[in-house]
Coordinates of C-alpha atoms in Angstrom, one line a residue:
X1 CA 0.0 0.0 0.0
X2 CA 1.0 3.6 -0.4
X3 CA 0.6 5.7 2.7
X4 CA -1.7 8.7 2.8
X5 CA 0.2 11.9 3.7
X6 CA -0.8 13.6 6.9
X7 CA -0.2 17.2 5.9
X8 CA 0.4 19.3 9.0
X9 CA -0.3 22.6 7.3
X10 CA -3.8 21.5 6.3
X11 CA -4.6 20.2 9.8
X12 CA -3.1 23.4 11.4
X13 CA -5.3 25.5 9.1
X14 CA -8.4 23.7 10.3
X15 CA -7.5 24.2 14.0
X16 CA -6.7 27.9 13.4
X17 CA -10.1 28.4 11.8
X18 CA -11.7 26.7 14.9
X19 CA -9.6 28.9 17.2
X20 CA -10.6 32.1 15.3
X21 CA -14.3 31.3 15.8
X22 CA -13.7 30.6 19.5
X23 CA -11.7 33.8 20.0
X24 CA -14.5 35.8 18.3
X25 CA -17.0 34.2 20.6
X26 CA -14.9 34.8 23.8
X27 CA -14.8 38.5 22.8
X28 CA -18.5 38.8 22.1
X29 CA -19.9 36.7 25.0
X30 CA -17.3 37.3 27.7
X31 CA -15.3 40.4 26.7
X32 CA -12.3 38.2 26.9
X33 CA -9.3 38.6 24.5
X34 CA -6.5 36.0 24.8
X35 CA -3.2 37.7 25.5
X36 CA 0.2 36.4 24.5
X37 CA 3.7 37.8 25.1
X38 CA 6.8 36.4 23.4
X39 CA 10.1 37.4 24.9
X40 CA 13.2 37.3 22.7
X41 CA 16.7 37.8 24.1
X42 CA 19.2 38.8 21.5
X43 CA 18.8 38.5 17.7
X44 CA 19.5 34.8 16.9
X45 CA 18.1 34.5 13.3
X46 CA 16.3 31.3 13.9
X47 CA 14.7 32.7 17.1
X48 CA 13.7 35.9 15.3
X49 CA 12.0 33.8 12.6
X50 CA 10.1 31.7 15.2
X51 CA 8.8 34.6 17.3
X52 CA 7.9 36.6 14.1
X53 CA 5.7 33.6 13.0
X54 CA 4.2 33.3 16.4
X55 CA 3.3 37.0 16.6
X56 CA 1.9 36.9 13.0
X57 CA -0.4 33.9 13.9
X58 CA -1.6 35.5 17.1
X59 CA -2.5 38.7 15.4
X60 CA -4.4 36.8 12.7
X61 CA -6.4 35.1 15.4
X62 CA -7.3 38.4 17.1
X63 CA -5.1 38.0 20.2
X64 CA -3.8 40.9 22.3
X65 CA -0.1 40.3 21.5
X66 CA 3.2 41.7 22.6
X67 CA 6.7 41.1 21.2
X68 CA 9.2 42.0 23.9
X69 CA 12.7 42.2 22.6
X70 CA 15.6 42.3 25.0
X71 CA 19.3 42.9 24.6
X72 CA 21.6 39.8 24.7
X73 CA 23.3 41.2 27.8
X74 CA 20.2 41.5 29.9
X75 CA 20.9 40.1 33.4
X76 CA 19.2 37.0 34.7
X77 CA 17.6 39.0 37.5
X78 CA 16.2 41.6 35.1
X79 CA 14.7 38.8 32.9
X80 CA 13.1 37.2 36.0
X81 CA 11.8 40.6 36.9
X82 CA 10.3 41.0 33.4
X83 CA 8.5 37.6 33.9
X84 CA 7.2 38.7 37.2
X85 CA 5.6 41.8 35.5
X86 CA 3.9 39.6 32.9
X87 CA 2.8 37.1 35.5
X88 CA 0.9 39.9 37.2
X89 CA -0.5 41.4 34.0
X90 CA -4.2 40.4 33.7
X91 CA -4.2 41.0 30.0
X92 CA -1.5 38.5 29.4
X93 CA -2.6 34.8 29.6
X94 CA 0.4 33.2 27.9
X95 CA 4.1 33.8 28.3
X96 CA 6.7 32.4 26.0
X97 CA 10.4 32.9 26.4
X98 CA 12.1 31.9 23.1
X99 CA 15.0 29.5 23.6
X100 CA 18.0 29.3 23.5
X101 CA 19.0 32.0 26.0
X102 CA 22.5 33.5 26.3
X103 CA 24.9 31.3 28.3
X104 CA 24.9 33.6 31.3
X105 CA 21.2 33.0 32.0
X106 CA 19.9 29.8 33.6
X107 CA 17.1 28.6 31.2
X108 CA 15.6 26.5 33.9
X109 CA 15.3 29.4 36.3
X110 CA 13.6 31.4 33.6
X111 CA 11.2 28.7 32.6
X112 CA 10.4 27.9 36.2
X113 CA 9.8 31.7 36.8
X114 CA 6.7 31.6 34.6
X115 CA 3.4 31.3 36.3
X116 CA 2.3 27.7 35.4
X117 CA -1.1 28.9 34.4
X118 CA 0.5 31.2 31.8
X119 CA 3.2 28.6 30.8
X120 CA 1.8 28.0 27.3
X121 CA 4.8 25.9 26.3
X122 CA 3.9 23.6 29.2
X123 CA 7.5 23.2 30.3
X124 CA 7.1 24.2 34.0
X125 CA 7.5 21.2 36.4
X126 CA 3.9 21.9 37.7
X127 CA 2.5 21.5 34.2
X128 CA 4.7 18.4 33.6
X129 CA 3.1 16.9 36.8
X130 CA -0.4 17.9 35.7
X131 CA 0.1 16.1 32.4
X132 CA 1.3 13.0 34.1
X133 CA -1.7 12.7 36.4
X134 CA -4.1 13.8 33.7
X135 CA -5.3 17.0 35.3
X136 CA -4.1 19.6 32.8
X137 CA -5.3 22.6 30.9
X138 CA -2.7 22.5 28.1
X139 CA 0.0 20.4 26.6
X140 CA 3.5 20.8 25.2
X141 CA 3.0 22.1 21.7
X142 CA 4.9 19.4 19.6
X143 CA 3.4 16.4 21.4
X144 CA -0.1 18.0 21.3
X145 CA 0.3 18.6 17.6
X146 CA 1.2 14.9 17.1
X147 CA -1.9 13.9 19.0
X148 CA -4.1 16.1 16.8
X149 CA -2.6 14.7 13.6
X150 CA -3.3 11.2 14.8
X151 CA -6.8 11.9 15.9
X152 CA -7.8 13.9 12.8
X153 CA -6.1 11.7 10.2
X154 CA -5.8 8.1 11.5
X155 CA -8.7 8.2 14.0
X156 CA -9.2 7.4 17.7
X157 CA -6.1 5.7 19.2
X158 CA -8.2 4.2 22.0
X159 CA -6.9 0.6 22.6
X160 CA -4.2 0.9 19.9
X161 CA -0.6 -0.1 20.4
X162 CA 1.4 3.2 20.4
X163 CA 5.2 3.0 20.3
X164 CA 7.2 6.2 21.0
X165 CA 10.8 6.2 19.9
X166 CA 12.8 8.6 22.0
X167 CA 12.5 9.9 25.6
X168 CA 13.3 13.6 25.5
X169 CA 11.6 16.0 27.9
X170 CA 10.3 18.0 24.9
X171 CA 8.6 15.1 22.9
X172 CA 9.1 11.5 24.0
X173 CA 8.2 11.7 27.7
X174 CA 5.2 14.0 27.4
X175 CA 4.0 12.0 24.4
X176 CA 3.9 8.8 26.5
X177 CA 2.0 10.7 29.3
X178 CA -0.5 12.2 26.8
X179 CA -1.3 9.0 24.9
X180 CA -1.8 6.9 28.0
X181 CA -4.4 9.2 29.6
X182 CA -8.0 8.0 30.0
X183 CA -9.2 10.8 27.7
X184 CA -10.6 11.3 24.2
X185 CA -7.7 11.1 21.7
X186 CA -5.7 8.9 23.9
X187 CA -6.4 5.8 26.1
X188 CA -3.8 3.8 24.1
X189 CA -1.4 1.1 25.2
X190 CA 1.9 2.9 25.2
X191 CA 5.5 1.6 24.9
X192 CA 8.6 3.9 24.9
X193 CA 11.9 2.7 23.4
X194 CA 15.1 4.7 23.5
X195 CA 18.9 4.6 23.5
X196 CA 18.9 2.1 26.4
X197 CA 16.7 -0.4 24.4
X198 CA 18.7 -3.1 22.6
X199 CA 18.2 -2.8 18.9
X200 CA 16.6 -6.2 18.5
X201 CA 14.1 -5.3 21.2
X202 CA 13.5 -1.9 19.6
X203 CA 12.7 -3.5 16.3
X204 CA 10.4 -6.0 18.0
X205 CA 8.4 -3.2 19.7
X206 CA 8.2 -1.0 16.6
X207 CA 6.8 -4.0 14.6
X208 CA 4.0 -4.2 17.1
X209 CA 2.9 -0.6 16.7
X210 CA -0.4 0.5 15.3
X211 CA 0.9 4.0 15.7
X212 CA 4.6 4.8 15.7
X213 CA 5.8 8.2 16.9
X214 CA 9.4 8.8 16.2
X215 CA 11.6 11.5 17.8
X216 CA 15.0 9.9 17.8
X217 CA 17.1 12.7 16.3
X218 CA 18.7 10.3 13.8
X219 CA 18.0 10.7 10.1
X220 CA 16.3 7.8 8.3
X221 CA 16.6 5.7 11.5
X222 CA 13.4 3.7 11.2
X223 CA 13.5 1.2 8.4
X224 CA 10.7 -0.5 6.4
X225 CA 11.3 -3.9 8.0
X226 CA 10.8 -2.3 11.5
X227 CA 7.2 -1.6 10.9
X228 CA 4.0 -3.6 10.1
X229 CA 1.6 -3.1 7.2
X230 CA -0.9 -0.4 7.9
X231 CA 1.0 1.4 10.6
X232 CA 0.4 5.2 11.2
X233 CA 3.7 6.9 11.4
X234 CA 4.3 10.3 13.0
X235 CA 7.8 11.5 12.2
X236 CA 8.9 14.3 14.5
X237 CA 12.5 14.4 13.3
X238 CA 14.0 17.2 11.4
X239 CA 17.6 16.5 10.4
X240 CA 19.8 18.5 8.0
X241 CA 21.5 16.0 5.7
X242 CA 23.1 18.4 3.1
X243 CA 22.2 21.3 0.8
X244 CA 20.0 21.4 -2.3
X245 CA 21.3 22.8 -5.6
X246 CA 19.5 26.0 -4.8
X247 CA 21.4 26.4 -1.6
X248 CA 18.6 25.4 0.8
X249 CA 19.1 22.9 3.6
X250 CA 18.1 19.4 2.7
X251 CA 16.0 17.8 5.4
X252 CA 15.2 14.3 6.4
X253 CA 13.1 12.8 9.2
X254 CA 13.9 10.0 11.6
X255 CA 12.0 7.6 9.3
X256 CA 13.1 6.2 6.0
X257 CA 10.2 7.9 4.3
X258 CA 10.4 6.4 0.8
X259 CA 10.5 2.8 2.1
X260 CA 8.2 3.1 5.1
X261 CA 5.5 4.9 3.2
X262 CA 5.1 1.8 1.1
X263 CA 3.9 -0.1 4.2
X264 CA 2.2 2.6 6.3
X265 CA -1.4 3.6 6.0
X266 CA -0.7 7.2 7.1
X267 CA 2.6 9.0 7.4
X268 CA 3.8 12.6 8.1
X269 CA 6.3 14.0 5.6
X270 CA 9.4 16.0 6.6
X271 CA 9.1 18.9 6.2
X272 CA 5.4 19.6 6.2
X273 CA 4.2 17.2 8.8
X274 CA 4.5 17.8 12.5
X275 CA 6.3 21.2 12.1
X276 CA 3.4 23.3 11.0
X277 CA 1.4 22.2 14.0
X278 CA 3.6 23.6 16.7
X279 CA 2.7 27.3 16.5
X280 CA -1.0 26.4 16.1
X281 CA -0.9 24.4 19.3
X282 CA 0.7 27.3 21.1
X283 CA -2.2 29.4 20.1
X284 CA -4.6 26.8 21.3
X285 CA -2.8 26.7 24.6
X286 CA -3.1 30.5 24.9
X287 CA -6.9 30.4 24.3
X288 CA -7.2 27.7 27.0
X289 CA -5.0 29.8 29.4
X290 CA -7.4 32.8 28.8
X291 CA -10.4 30.6 29.6
X292 CA -8.7 29.2 32.7
X293 CA -7.9 32.7 34.0
X294 CA -11.5 33.8 33.4
X295 CA -12.9 30.8 35.2
X296 CA -14.6 29.4 32.1
X297 CA -12.7 26.1 32.5
X298 CA -11.2 24.6 35.6
X299 CA -8.5 22.1 36.3

């Protein structure tokens, strides 16, 4: 079989349309405008690109949005003071500090300085704990995007064998916690394999998967003989493997796309799969944070 592509841009557009309607309703019925601040320290080109895209999307959805640019030599204390200001600002519901930060600033101190109810990246230890016990308002953006892609393309993962390749704090671990919850869009049987898993056992687990979520950080790692017919593959990897003739970076996922797509029922391309979902899920988290602050939802 030839797999059907799960196109992240199309799913993200659907979700943004839903969010725009929800934002309009929040304004009309509750006089509530979701507020987001993105804080950028320095002028790293990649970071500038990311926050510009986040601000553009937030404006399109009708958010109250602030881009707060700081010099690269800002002190850690000053940055923590800035966070305290936004923590106390009732118009701001979501706070995002763009990483990486300069070496003289402890990233953990900064991330932990964000009010968990405004931590729309869901990196604060309080939010990590909420996700694990299933009592959460929002989820880390990349794993949440993976969940949406699965649910909207493949279908309900309830009772399915889900195998997660990789155990990072950003994708692997929260992905396991999300998919195991007794909630809609989850309720799966979940296995996590990683660098500590012997290769023969890793292949054995991967072959069992109905849904395979790969965040290994190794280009073309998952081979066709590692998966069964009809598997749904979510490839989170983005690896630079060279340059195109036009001078652009040539990208590959963590899955041997050409070979695996011949066996899979659904598969995300790289680029164009998981990537377009991340900013959209940040916007969804901000809307949820606004509703949480207004008492429209409760943990």
